[in-house]
mmCIF file of C-alpha atoms in Angstrom:
data_model
loop_
_atom_site.group_PDB
_atom_site.id
_atom_site.type_symbol
_atom_site.label_atom_id
_atom_site.label_comp_id
_atom_site.label_asym_id
_atom_site.label_seq_id
_atom_site.Cartn_x
_atom_site.Cartn_y
_atom_site.Cartn_z
ATOM 1 C CA MET A 328 6.128 -21.600 -60.464
ATOM 2 C CA LYS A 329 3.064 -22.548 -58.400
ATOM 3 C CA PHE A 330 0.204 -20.655 -56.788
ATOM 4 C CA SER A 331 0.580 -20.106 -53.046
ATOM 5 C CA GLN A 332 -1.568 -22.202 -50.725
ATOM 6 C CA PHE A 333 -2.103 -18.964 -48.779
ATOM 7 C CA ASN A 334 -4.132 -17.498 -51.651
ATOM 8 C CA THR A 335 -7.890 -16.831 -51.417
ATOM 9 C CA THR A 336 -9.572 -16.029 -54.716
ATOM 10 C CA ILE A 337 -12.788 -14.202 -55.360
ATOM 11 C CA GLU A 338 -14.454 -13.698 -58.719
ATOM 12 C CA ARG A 339 -16.224 -10.447 -59.429
ATOM 13 C CA LYS A 340 -17.744 -10.128 -62.860
ATOM 14 C CA ASP A 341 -14.798 -9.709 -65.216
ATOM 15 C CA ASP A 342 -12.149 -9.494 -62.440
ATOM 16 C CA LEU A 343 -10.335 -11.881 -60.290
ATOM 17 C CA LEU A 344 -9.435 -10.779 -56.766
ATOM 18 C CA ILE A 345 -6.565 -12.509 -54.992
ATOM 19 C CA TYR A 346 -5.650 -12.178 -51.315
ATOM 20 C CA ASN A 347 -2.543 -13.720 -49.834
ATOM 21 C CA SER A 348 -2.605 -14.273 -46.086
ATOM 22 C CA PHE A 349 1.172 -14.375 -45.782
ATOM 23 C CA SER A 350 2.073 -11.228 -47.680
ATOM 24 C CA GLY A 351 -1.141 -9.456 -46.795
ATOM 25 C CA ALA A 352 -1.540 -8.294 -50.357
ATOM 26 C CA LEU A 353 -4.904 -7.956 -52.192
ATOM 27 C CA ILE A 354 -4.955 -7.381 -55.906
ATOM 28 C CA LYS A 355 -7.637 -7.137 -58.574
ATOM 29 C CA ILE A 356 -6.836 -8.382 -62.039
ATOM 30 C CA PRO A 357 -9.065 -8.403 -65.091
ATOM 31 C CA LYS A 358 -9.448 -12.018 -66.135
ATOM 32 C CA LYS A 359 -8.520 -11.219 -69.656
ATOM 33 C CA LYS A 360 -5.144 -9.849 -68.416
ATOM 34 C CA MET A 361 -4.168 -12.764 -66.219
ATOM 35 C CA HIS A 362 -1.478 -13.789 -68.664
ATOM 36 C CA GLU A 363 0.239 -10.401 -68.064
ATOM 37 C CA ALA A 364 -0.004 -10.579 -64.274
ATOM 38 C CA GLU A 365 2.873 -12.946 -63.399
ATOM 39 C CA PRO A 366 5.288 -10.215 -62.222
ATOM 40 C CA LEU A 367 2.631 -8.752 -59.973
ATOM 41 C CA LEU A 368 1.695 -12.198 -58.564
ATOM 42 C CA ILE A 369 5.317 -13.014 -57.836
ATOM 43 C CA LYS A 370 5.944 -9.661 -56.201
ATOM 44 C CA ASN A 371 3.017 -10.310 -53.805
ATOM 45 C CA ARG A 372 3.918 -13.932 -53.093
ATOM 46 C CA MET A 373 0.824 -15.244 -54.834
ATOM 47 C CA LEU A 374 3.012 -17.118 -57.227
ATOM 48 C CA ILE A 375 6.043 -18.812 -55.758
ATOM 49 C CA HIS A 376 8.838 -21.165 -56.861
ATOM 50 C CA ASP A 377 7.977 -24.856 -57.083
ATOM 51 C CA ASP A 378 10.603 -25.860 -54.514
ATOM 52 C CA GLU A 379 9.604 -23.268 -51.886
ATOM 53 C CA ASN A 380 8.023 -24.552 -48.699
ATOM 54 C CA GLU A 381 6.054 -21.460 -47.671
ATOM 55 C CA VAL A 382 4.767 -22.971 -44.478
ATOM 56 C CA LEU A 383 8.346 -23.484 -43.363
ATOM 57 C CA THR A 384 8.961 -19.787 -44.212
ATOM 58 C CA TYR A 385 6.084 -18.664 -41.990
ATOM 59 C CA GLN A 386 7.197 -21.169 -39.332
ATOM 60 C CA TYR A 387 10.662 -19.507 -39.298
ATOM 61 C CA ILE A 388 9.127 -16.022 -38.786
ATOM 62 C CA TYR A 389 6.731 -17.406 -36.096
ATOM 63 C CA TYR A 390 9.586 -19.001 -34.044
ATOM 64 C CA ASN A 391 11.802 -16.023 -34.598
ATOM 65 C CA SER A 392 9.223 -13.758 -33.014
ATOM 66 C CA ILE A 393 9.274 -15.937 -29.872
ATOM 67 C CA PHE A 394 12.931 -15.297 -29.160
ATOM 68 C CA ASN A 395 13.706 -12.038 -30.927
ATOM 69 C CA SER A 396 11.726 -9.527 -28.858
ATOM 70 C CA LYS A 397 13.597 -6.541 -27.440
ATOM 71 C CA ASP A 398 10.599 -5.620 -25.259
ATOM 72 C CA LEU A 399 9.701 -6.833 -21.826
ATOM 73 C CA SER A 400 6.053 -7.169 -21.060
ATOM 74 C CA ILE A 401 5.323 -7.905 -17.408
ATOM 75 C CA THR A 402 1.830 -8.297 -15.946
ATOM 76 C CA ILE A 403 1.668 -7.728 -12.203
ATOM 77 C CA ALA A 404 -1.314 -8.737 -10.077
ATOM 78 C CA PRO A 405 -0.617 -7.067 -6.676
ATOM 79 C CA THR A 406 -3.618 -9.015 -5.349
ATOM 80 C CA THR A 407 -6.074 -11.647 -6.573
ATOM 81 C CA ASP A 408 -8.649 -10.231 -4.137
ATOM 82 C CA CYS A 409 -11.484 -8.175 -5.640
ATOM 83 C CA ASN A 410 -14.211 -5.908 -4.374
ATOM 84 C CA LEU A 411 -16.704 -7.271 -6.950
ATOM 85 C CA CYS A 412 -18.411 -10.682 -7.173
ATOM 86 C CA CYS A 413 -18.675 -11.158 -10.973
ATOM 87 C CA PRO A 414 -20.103 -14.703 -11.434
ATOM 88 C CA TYR A 415 -18.018 -15.410 -14.568
ATOM 89 C CA CYS A 416 -14.647 -14.423 -13.122
ATOM 90 C CA PHE A 417 -12.112 -17.043 -14.353
ATOM 91 C CA GLU A 418 -10.108 -16.617 -11.162
ATOM 92 C CA ALA A 419 -13.099 -17.508 -8.964
ATOM 93 C CA GLY A 420 -11.762 -20.931 -8.023
ATOM 94 C CA HIS A 421 -8.258 -19.691 -7.385
ATOM 95 C CA ARG A 422 -8.879 -16.364 -5.658
ATOM 96 C CA HIS A 423 -6.893 -15.952 -2.509
ATOM 97 C CA LYS A 424 -6.912 -12.860 -0.305
ATOM 98 C CA GLU A 425 -3.182 -12.391 -0.964
ATOM 99 C CA TYR A 426 -1.569 -9.010 -1.361
ATOM 100 C CA MET A 427 1.864 -7.891 -2.538
ATOM 101 C CA ASP A 428 4.306 -7.487 0.305
ATOM 102 C CA GLU A 429 7.501 -5.490 0.589
ATOM 103 C CA ALA A 430 9.571 -8.553 -0.272
ATOM 104 C CA LEU A 431 7.792 -9.079 -3.541
ATOM 105 C CA LEU A 432 7.982 -5.366 -4.365
ATOM 106 C CA ASN A 433 11.764 -5.523 -3.821
ATOM 107 C CA SER A 434 12.132 -8.582 -5.983
ATOM 108 C CA ILE A 435 10.105 -7.113 -8.906
ATOM 109 C CA ALA A 436 12.078 -3.861 -8.669
ATOM 110 C CA GLU A 437 15.387 -5.743 -8.750
ATOM 111 C CA TYR A 438 14.205 -7.845 -11.691
ATOM 112 C CA LEU A 439 13.072 -4.809 -13.719
ATOM 113 C CA CYS A 440 16.197 -2.850 -13.026
ATOM 114 C CA SER A 441 18.225 -5.852 -14.367
ATOM 115 C CA LYS A 442 16.295 -5.465 -17.650
ATOM 116 C CA LYS A 443 16.707 -1.704 -18.051
ATOM 117 C CA LYS A 444 18.090 -2.097 -21.571
ATOM 118 C CA LYS A 445 14.768 -3.470 -22.765
ATOM 119 C CA ALA A 446 11.562 -1.440 -23.475
ATOM 120 C CA ILE A 447 9.543 -2.299 -20.366
ATOM 121 C CA HIS A 448 5.762 -2.216 -20.130
ATOM 122 C CA ILE A 449 3.901 -3.137 -16.961
ATOM 123 C CA THR A 450 0.220 -4.175 -16.992
ATOM 124 C CA TRP A 451 -1.442 -3.900 -13.607
ATOM 125 C CA PHE A 452 -3.995 -6.703 -13.241
ATOM 126 C CA GLY A 453 -5.921 -8.505 -10.509
ATOM 127 C CA GLY A 454 -8.217 -9.313 -8.790
ATOM 128 C CA GLU A 455 -8.712 -5.640 -8.565
ATOM 129 C CA PRO A 456 -5.277 -3.938 -8.772
ATOM 130 C CA LEU A 457 -6.384 -0.603 -7.250
ATOM 131 C CA LEU A 458 -6.906 -2.387 -3.959
ATOM 132 C CA CYS A 459 -3.082 -2.173 -3.848
ATOM 133 C CA PHE A 460 -2.706 1.310 -5.292
ATOM 134 C CA ASP A 461 -0.137 2.383 -2.730
ATOM 135 C CA LYS A 462 2.104 -0.548 -3.684
ATOM 136 C CA MET A 463 1.642 0.310 -7.394
ATOM 137 C CA LEU A 464 2.833 3.880 -6.641
ATOM 138 C CA GLU A 465 5.697 2.714 -4.494
ATOM 139 C CA LEU A 466 7.076 0.378 -7.224
ATOM 140 C CA SER A 467 6.637 3.047 -9.920
ATOM 141 C CA ARG A 468 8.369 5.683 -7.800
ATOM 142 C CA ARG A 469 11.221 3.318 -7.063
ATOM 143 C CA LEU A 470 11.747 2.446 -10.713
ATOM 144 C CA THR A 471 11.671 6.133 -11.639
ATOM 145 C CA ALA A 472 14.196 6.965 -8.924
ATOM 146 C CA GLN A 473 16.500 4.190 -10.465
ATOM 147 C CA GLY A 474 16.251 5.971 -13.835
ATOM 148 C CA LEU A 475 14.279 3.118 -15.364
ATOM 149 C CA GLN A 476 12.272 3.951 -18.518
ATOM 150 C CA PHE A 477 8.946 2.211 -18.457
ATOM 151 C CA THR A 478 5.270 2.501 -19.386
ATOM 152 C CA SER A 479 2.241 0.903 -17.785
ATOM 153 C CA SER A 480 -1.468 0.227 -18.165
ATOM 154 C CA ILE A 481 -4.223 -0.779 -15.764
ATOM 155 C CA ILE A 482 -7.014 -3.296 -16.196
ATOM 156 C CA THR A 483 -9.550 -2.278 -13.528
ATOM 157 C CA ASN A 484 -13.246 -2.673 -12.745
ATOM 158 C CA GLY A 485 -13.346 1.172 -12.338
ATOM 159 C CA THR A 486 -14.984 1.365 -8.964
ATOM 160 C CA LEU A 487 -11.932 2.557 -7.029
ATOM 161 C CA LEU A 488 -10.962 5.505 -9.231
ATOM 162 C CA SER A 489 -11.283 8.103 -6.426
ATOM 163 C CA GLN A 490 -10.105 11.633 -6.754
ATOM 164 C CA ARG A 491 -6.901 10.766 -4.791
ATOM 165 C CA VAL A 492 -6.148 7.876 -7.109
ATOM 166 C CA ILE A 493 -6.790 9.918 -10.305
ATOM 167 C CA GLU A 494 -4.462 12.752 -9.094
ATOM 168 C CA GLN A 495 -1.595 10.242 -8.657
ATOM 169 C CA LEU A 496 -2.110 8.079 -11.715
ATOM 170 C CA PRO A 497 0.360 10.039 -13.849
ATOM 171 C CA GLU A 498 3.246 8.637 -11.669
ATOM 172 C CA LEU A 499 2.538 5.248 -13.166
ATOM 173 C CA ASN A 500 3.462 6.447 -16.768
ATOM 174 C CA LEU A 501 0.135 5.156 -18.004
ATOM 175 C CA THR A 502 -0.631 4.502 -21.683
ATOM 176 C CA SER A 503 -4.250 3.427 -20.859
ATOM 177 C CA VAL A 504 -6.779 2.547 -18.262
ATOM 178 C CA GLN A 505 -9.122 -0.299 -19.232
ATOM 179 C CA ILE A 506 -12.591 -0.386 -17.677
ATOM 180 C CA THR A 507 -15.297 -2.966 -18.245
ATOM 181 C CA LEU A 508 -19.051 -2.511 -18.758
ATOM 182 C CA ASP A 509 -21.431 -5.389 -19.351
ATOM 183 C CA GLY A 510 -24.260 -3.607 -21.157
ATOM 184 C CA ASP A 511 -26.669 -0.957 -19.928
ATOM 185 C CA LYS A 512 -27.354 -0.390 -16.217
ATOM 186 C CA ASN A 513 -29.881 -3.183 -16.011
ATOM 187 C CA GLU A 514 -27.692 -5.853 -17.570
ATOM 188 C CA HIS A 515 -24.378 -4.605 -16.171
ATOM 189 C CA ASP A 516 -25.630 -4.629 -12.559
ATOM 190 C CA LYS A 517 -26.721 -8.272 -12.911
ATOM 191 C CA LYS A 518 -23.106 -9.330 -13.444
ATOM 192 C CA ARG A 519 -20.808 -6.723 -11.916
ATOM 193 C CA PHE A 520 -21.821 -6.071 -8.271
ATOM 194 C CA PHE A 521 -20.428 -5.691 -4.827
ATOM 195 C CA SER A 522 -20.793 -8.419 -2.202
ATOM 196 C CA ASN A 523 -23.905 -6.702 -0.907
ATOM 197 C CA LYS A 524 -25.402 -7.156 -4.457
ATOM 198 C CA ASN A 525 -25.372 -3.444 -5.167
ATOM 199 C CA GLY A 526 -24.668 -2.723 -8.817
ATOM 200 C CA THR A 527 -21.726 -0.623 -10.093
ATOM 201 C CA PHE A 528 -22.885 0.861 -13.368
ATOM 202 C CA ASN A 529 -23.519 4.393 -12.062
ATOM 203 C CA LEU A 530 -20.344 4.521 -10.054
ATOM 204 C CA ILE A 531 -18.149 3.342 -12.882
ATOM 205 C CA ASN A 532 -19.631 5.843 -15.359
ATOM 206 C CA LYS A 533 -19.151 8.626 -12.839
ATOM 207 C CA ASN A 534 -15.514 7.555 -12.384
ATOM 208 C CA ILE A 535 -14.946 7.445 -16.139
ATOM 209 C CA ASP A 536 -16.097 11.086 -16.347
ATOM 210 C CA ASN A 537 -13.907 12.065 -13.448
ATOM 211 C CA LEU A 538 -10.864 10.348 -15.063
ATOM 212 C CA LEU A 539 -11.555 12.197 -18.291
ATOM 213 C CA ASN A 540 -11.808 15.484 -16.501
ATOM 214 C CA GLY A 541 -8.941 14.961 -14.100
ATOM 215 C CA SER A 542 -6.254 13.446 -16.418
ATOM 216 C CA ASN A 543 -5.241 13.029 -19.995
ATOM 217 C CA ILE A 544 -4.843 9.279 -19.767
ATOM 218 C CA PRO A 545 -6.442 7.333 -22.638
ATOM 219 C CA ILE A 546 -9.408 5.149 -21.538
ATOM 220 C CA ILE A 547 -10.391 1.810 -23.070
ATOM 221 C CA ILE A 548 -14.014 0.878 -22.383
ATOM 222 C CA LYS A 549 -14.397 -2.832 -22.909
ATOM 223 C CA ILE A 550 -17.934 -4.176 -23.386
ATOM 224 C CA ASN A 551 -18.501 -7.870 -22.453
ATOM 225 C CA ILE A 552 -21.067 -9.568 -24.593
ATOM 226 C CA ASP A 553 -23.033 -12.752 -24.089
ATOM 227 C CA LYS A 554 -26.239 -14.173 -25.597
ATOM 228 C CA ASN A 555 -28.429 -12.314 -23.150
ATOM 229 C CA ASN A 556 -27.044 -8.763 -23.363
ATOM 230 C CA TYR A 557 -26.468 -8.306 -27.028
ATOM 231 C CA ILE A 558 -29.245 -5.770 -27.526
ATOM 232 C CA SER A 559 -28.215 -3.987 -24.324
ATOM 233 C CA CYS A 560 -24.604 -3.726 -25.488
ATOM 234 C CA MET A 561 -25.651 -2.472 -28.890
ATOM 235 C CA GLU A 562 -27.611 0.354 -27.143
ATOM 236 C CA LEU A 563 -24.768 1.038 -24.710
ATOM 237 C CA ILE A 564 -22.226 1.385 -27.519
ATOM 238 C CA GLY A 565 -24.567 3.781 -29.323
ATOM 239 C CA SER A 566 -25.052 5.921 -26.220
ATOM 240 C CA LEU A 567 -21.262 5.891 -25.397
ATOM 241 C CA LYS A 568 -20.478 6.991 -28.962
ATOM 242 C CA GLU A 569 -22.870 9.883 -28.678
ATOM 243 C CA LYS A 570 -21.784 10.889 -25.185
ATOM 244 C CA TYR A 571 -18.088 10.666 -25.863
ATOM 245 C CA LYS A 572 -18.085 11.646 -29.547
ATOM 246 C CA SER A 573 -15.247 14.250 -29.262
ATOM 247 C CA TYR A 574 -13.130 11.981 -27.035
ATOM 248 C CA LEU A 575 -13.498 9.160 -29.514
ATOM 249 C CA THR A 576 -12.471 11.457 -32.399
ATOM 250 C CA GLU A 577 -9.428 12.535 -30.328
ATOM 251 C CA GLN A 578 -8.714 8.856 -29.571
ATOM 252 C CA ARG A 579 -8.836 9.703 -25.878
ATOM 253 C CA ILE A 580 -11.496 6.968 -25.535
ATOM 254 C CA LYS A 581 -11.582 3.603 -27.393
ATOM 255 C CA ILE A 582 -14.490 1.243 -27.213
ATOM 256 C CA ILE A 583 -13.806 -2.473 -27.677
ATOM 257 C CA THR A 584 -15.838 -5.594 -27.229
ATOM 258 C CA ASN A 585 -15.068 -9.069 -25.909
ATOM 259 C CA TYR A 586 -17.078 -12.167 -25.139
ATOM 260 C CA ILE A 587 -17.418 -13.937 -21.824
ATOM 261 C CA ARG A 588 -15.741 -17.349 -21.948
ATOM 262 C CA ASN A 589 -16.983 -20.387 -20.038
ATOM 263 C CA ILE A 590 -13.784 -21.222 -18.181
ATOM 264 C CA THR A 591 -15.242 -22.189 -14.857
ATOM 265 C CA ASN A 592 -18.665 -23.556 -15.739
ATOM 266 C CA PHE A 593 -20.223 -20.775 -13.616
ATOM 267 C CA LYS A 594 -24.004 -20.461 -13.119
ATOM 268 C CA GLY A 595 -25.359 -18.841 -16.264
ATOM 269 C CA SER A 596 -22.503 -20.113 -18.427
ATOM 270 C CA GLU A 597 -25.071 -21.349 -20.994
ATOM 271 C CA ALA A 598 -25.305 -17.736 -22.119
ATOM 272 C CA CYS A 599 -21.681 -17.690 -23.165
ATOM 273 C CA LEU A 600 -20.827 -17.178 -26.805
ATOM 274 C CA SER A 601 -18.536 -19.292 -28.919
ATOM 275 C CA GLU A 602 -15.752 -17.509 -30.742
ATOM 276 C CA SER A 603 -17.576 -17.875 -34.025
ATOM 277 C CA GLU A 604 -20.842 -16.445 -32.498
ATOM 278 C CA TYR A 605 -18.921 -13.553 -31.083
ATOM 279 C CA TYR A 606 -17.168 -12.888 -34.426
ATOM 280 C CA ASN A 607 -20.599 -12.467 -36.081
ATOM 281 C CA ILE A 608 -22.053 -10.342 -33.275
ATOM 282 C CA SER A 609 -19.060 -8.050 -32.792
ATOM 283 C CA ALA A 610 -19.013 -7.182 -36.465
ATOM 284 C CA SER A 611 -22.556 -5.802 -36.237
ATOM 285 C CA LEU A 612 -21.963 -4.135 -32.896
ATOM 286 C CA ASN A 613 -18.815 -2.315 -33.754
ATOM 287 C CA LYS A 614 -19.250 -1.763 -37.451
ATOM 288 C CA PRO A 615 -15.512 -1.204 -37.704
ATOM 289 C CA LYS A 616 -13.784 0.100 -40.714
ATOM 290 C CA PRO A 617 -12.933 -3.117 -42.685
ATOM 291 C CA GLU A 618 -9.234 -3.955 -42.530
ATOM 292 C CA LEU A 619 -7.152 -6.748 -43.816
ATOM 293 C CA PRO A 620 -5.795 -9.070 -41.123
ATOM 294 C CA LYS A 621 -2.168 -8.728 -40.133
ATOM 295 C CA LEU A 622 0.388 -11.519 -40.047
ATOM 296 C CA CYS A 623 -0.174 -13.408 -36.828
ATOM 297 C CA LEU A 624 2.968 -14.017 -34.810
ATOM 298 C CA THR A 625 3.050 -15.783 -31.473
ATOM 299 C CA CYS A 626 0.866 -15.658 -28.426
ATOM 300 C CA PRO A 627 2.542 -13.880 -25.472
ATOM 301 C CA LEU A 628 2.284 -17.232 -23.656
ATOM 302 C CA ARG A 629 5.168 -18.458 -25.868
ATOM 303 C CA SER A 630 7.532 -15.517 -25.391
ATOM 304 C CA PRO A 631 10.175 -15.618 -22.620
ATOM 305 C CA ASN A 632 9.777 -11.817 -22.408
ATOM 306 C CA ASP A 633 6.116 -12.001 -21.420
ATOM 307 C CA ILE A 634 5.466 -13.040 -17.787
ATOM 308 C CA ILE A 635 2.724 -12.695 -15.212
ATOM 309 C CA ILE A 636 3.457 -12.313 -11.510
ATOM 310 C CA GLY A 637 0.933 -13.032 -8.783
ATOM 311 C CA PRO A 638 0.807 -11.447 -5.365
ATOM 312 C CA ASP A 639 2.795 -14.317 -3.864
ATOM 313 C CA GLY A 640 5.533 -13.995 -6.446
ATOM 314 C CA ASN A 641 4.440 -16.997 -8.489
ATOM 315 C CA ILE A 642 5.198 -16.622 -12.183
ATOM 316 C CA TYR A 643 2.617 -17.600 -14.879
ATOM 317 C CA LYS A 644 2.570 -17.574 -18.675
ATOM 318 C CA CYS A 645 -1.152 -17.000 -19.238
ATOM 319 C CA LEU A 646 -3.767 -14.801 -17.519
ATOM 320 C CA GLU A 647 -6.113 -17.788 -17.450
ATOM 321 C CA PHE A 648 -3.637 -19.520 -15.124
ATOM 322 C CA MET A 649 -3.386 -16.660 -12.727
ATOM 323 C CA GLY A 650 -3.921 -17.834 -9.124
ATOM 324 C CA ASP A 651 -3.762 -21.559 -10.000
ATOM 325 C CA LYS A 652 -0.495 -22.391 -8.305
ATOM 326 C CA THR A 653 -0.219 -25.670 -10.059
ATOM 327 C CA LYS A 654 0.323 -23.671 -13.330
ATOM 328 C CA SER A 655 3.181 -21.603 -11.881
ATOM 329 C CA ILE A 656 6.517 -21.945 -13.683
ATOM 330 C CA GLY A 657 8.607 -20.262 -10.951
ATOM 331 C CA ASN A 658 8.667 -17.619 -8.271
ATOM 332 C CA ILE A 659 10.318 -14.202 -8.572
ATOM 333 C CA LYS A 660 10.955 -14.019 -4.820
ATOM 334 C CA THR A 661 13.123 -17.051 -4.863
ATOM 335 C CA HIS A 662 14.627 -16.303 -8.323
ATOM 336 C CA SER A 663 13.418 -19.634 -9.570
ATOM 337 C CA LEU A 664 12.243 -20.307 -13.040
ATOM 338 C CA SER A 665 11.597 -23.678 -14.619
ATOM 339 C CA LEU A 666 13.474 -23.928 -17.922
ATOM 340 C CA SER A 667 11.527 -27.012 -18.926
ATOM 341 C CA SER A 668 8.292 -25.114 -18.346
ATOM 342 C CA LEU A 669 9.472 -22.190 -20.414
ATOM 343 C CA ALA A 670 10.416 -24.657 -23.221
ATOM 344 C CA GLN A 671 7.052 -26.329 -22.961
ATOM 345 C CA THR A 672 5.055 -23.070 -23.240
ATOM 346 C CA ALA A 673 7.311 -21.801 -26.091
ATOM 347 C CA LEU A 674 7.425 -24.860 -28.260
ATOM 348 C CA SER A 675 4.697 -27.364 -27.528
ATOM 349 C CA HIS A 676 1.132 -27.545 -28.825
ATOM 350 C CA ASN A 677 2.104 -25.713 -31.938
ATOM 351 C CA PRO A 678 0.183 -25.607 -35.261
ATOM 352 C CA PHE A 679 3.079 -26.987 -37.242
ATOM 353 C CA ASP A 680 2.380 -30.441 -35.824
ATOM 354 C CA ASP A 681 -1.238 -30.278 -37.031
ATOM 355 C CA PRO A 682 -1.838 -31.528 -40.621
ATOM 356 C CA LYS A 683 -4.989 -29.360 -40.932
ATOM 357 C CA CYS A 684 -2.991 -26.231 -40.051
ATOM 358 C CA LEU A 685 -0.204 -27.175 -42.474
ATOM 359 C CA SER A 686 -2.687 -27.143 -45.400
ATOM 360 C CA CYS A 687 -4.698 -24.134 -44.291
ATOM 361 C CA SER A 688 -4.832 -21.045 -46.445
ATOM 362 C CA ILE A 689 -5.202 -18.665 -43.577
ATOM 363 C CA LEU A 690 -2.502 -20.047 -41.208
ATOM 364 C CA PRO A 691 -0.391 -16.880 -41.374
ATOM 365 C CA ILE A 692 -3.268 -14.685 -40.059
ATOM 366 C CA CYS A 693 -4.630 -17.353 -37.621
ATOM 367 C CA GLY A 694 -1.384 -18.555 -36.064
ATOM 368 C CA GLY A 695 -2.910 -21.857 -35.225
ATOM 369 C CA GLY A 696 -5.208 -20.628 -32.498
ATOM 370 C CA CYS A 697 -4.844 -20.530 -28.754
ATOM 371 C CA PRO A 698 -2.028 -22.868 -27.478
ATOM 372 C CA ASN A 699 -4.153 -23.589 -24.323
ATOM 373 C CA SER A 700 -7.143 -24.675 -26.470
ATOM 374 C CA ARG A 701 -4.732 -26.785 -28.514
ATOM 375 C CA ALA A 702 -3.384 -28.438 -25.339
ATOM 376 C CA ARG A 703 -6.906 -29.212 -24.172
ATOM 377 C CA LYS A 704 -7.808 -30.684 -27.547
ATOM 378 C CA GLU A 705 -4.689 -32.814 -27.511
ATOM 379 C CA LYS A 706 -5.974 -34.206 -24.150
ATOM 380 C CA GLY A 707 -9.239 -35.259 -25.818
ATOM 381 C CA GLU A 708 -11.479 -32.359 -24.887
ATOM 382 C CA ASP A 709 -14.057 -31.237 -27.366
ATOM 383 C CA VAL A 710 -12.416 -27.890 -28.165
ATOM 384 C CA SER A 711 -12.068 -26.069 -31.454
ATOM 385 C CA VAL A 712 -8.809 -24.369 -32.224
ATOM 386 C CA CYS A 713 -9.801 -23.075 -35.669
ATOM 387 C CA SER A 714 -10.334 -19.337 -36.061
ATOM 388 C CA PRO A 715 -13.685 -18.075 -37.317
ATOM 389 C CA LEU A 716 -11.698 -16.431 -40.083
ATOM 390 C CA LYS A 717 -11.465 -19.836 -41.770
ATOM 391 C CA ASP A 718 -15.202 -19.635 -42.600
ATOM 392 C CA LYS A 719 -15.436 -15.832 -42.773
ATOM 393 C CA VAL A 720 -12.488 -14.868 -44.948
ATOM 394 C CA HIS A 721 -14.592 -14.373 -48.042
ATOM 395 C CA ASP A 722 -17.082 -12.164 -46.096
ATOM 396 C CA MET A 723 -14.198 -10.184 -44.637
ATOM 397 C CA LEU A 724 -12.552 -9.632 -48.026
ATOM 398 C CA ASN A 725 -15.833 -8.615 -49.614
ATOM 399 C CA ALA A 726 -16.504 -6.115 -46.854
ATOM 400 C CA TYR A 727 -13.054 -4.629 -47.396
ATOM 401 C CA LEU A 728 -13.414 -4.519 -51.125
ATOM 402 C CA ASN A 729 -16.857 -2.901 -50.984
ATOM 403 C CA GLN A 730 -15.437 -0.059 -48.963
ATOM 404 C CA ALA A 731 -11.839 0.275 -50.184
ATOM 405 C CA MET A 732 -12.173 -0.255 -53.896
ATOM 406 C CA PRO A 733 -15.815 -0.368 -55.043
ATOM 407 C CA ASN A 734 -15.197 1.223 -58.423
ATOM 408 C CA LYS A 735 -11.451 1.075 -58.663
ATOM 409 C CA GLU A 736 -10.368 -0.836 -61.743
ATOM 410 C CA ASN A 737 -6.988 -2.250 -60.819
ATOM 411 C CA ASP A 738 -3.412 -1.223 -60.226
#
């Protein structure tokens, strides 16, 4: 027998704590009883047979998840146009004033109806999808009339949630509406404004309240963080938690954070956070209940059952590619789809070709990082693909242990 390479060990006084990133198990064993712990270690994959290649075992599960999904996740951008002028928008260089037409609506409806045996989820994206709310309604009504079972969600800037829109939202079978704030009014209005430079903070907050009062749809408030608005975001999260205390308890509202990535070298991009910097900041902002990471399967980019459709019918495999027609892998209007492109996105730039990943103790909870970043790195760009978890796993485990089992002896 041998110890798993996926083990992380922490010593605490008279105890040894072992975490395995593949099994997800965390156990505490008195050092003096280690000789009795073999059955427990084997059960939790911390001790494995000498001839087992556990990386290969994880690789099998990883690839199986690419092709074994019974769900269909389709992101539809009915337009790449937007009523805001956010400077960091990753679509800025590829934004075209294109809108979904009837031919595209027909093609999407036909495609989805051909997949009715799958569990279908639609994500409405943009641009600003609510600029095309009537088309969203028309497609949803047509699918319902065909007896298709589906759910949907919207990622919106929140400025177009009028009373008329709110009243008709239930027809979309929504599981959530995600709305973005970039800090308090002062910070938010510097980044998320109309073409006339007028800020949107007050309007968005009013619309959130109207959505709460006029529907029962769950709301996700996403807070975008950079180096300049950290304090503002911390204050905003505090005020939101106070204002929406009951809604948060009921899970009607969820507050999440994200960081602004420098994808387009926009003016002000020097304020962008790295993934590692964001990891540190978000932990102090959210103060979430510590949890052990789950097994990381594949990025949706790799799955044939995850596609993104632009307003011209072009099909993409990653939101970062949206609007860049050179990254399209086909077009739903013409029923064309590049098999070679699907194979490329599913199987290339994978962590199992990287010697550092093959010897990493947290590979099963990292998954090898973003395939796009890995592709850029392979082209010679100075890009990191390593997860911050690599350097933070001890801190994460200690945070979990301090809360979950501060005085617990062992089981």
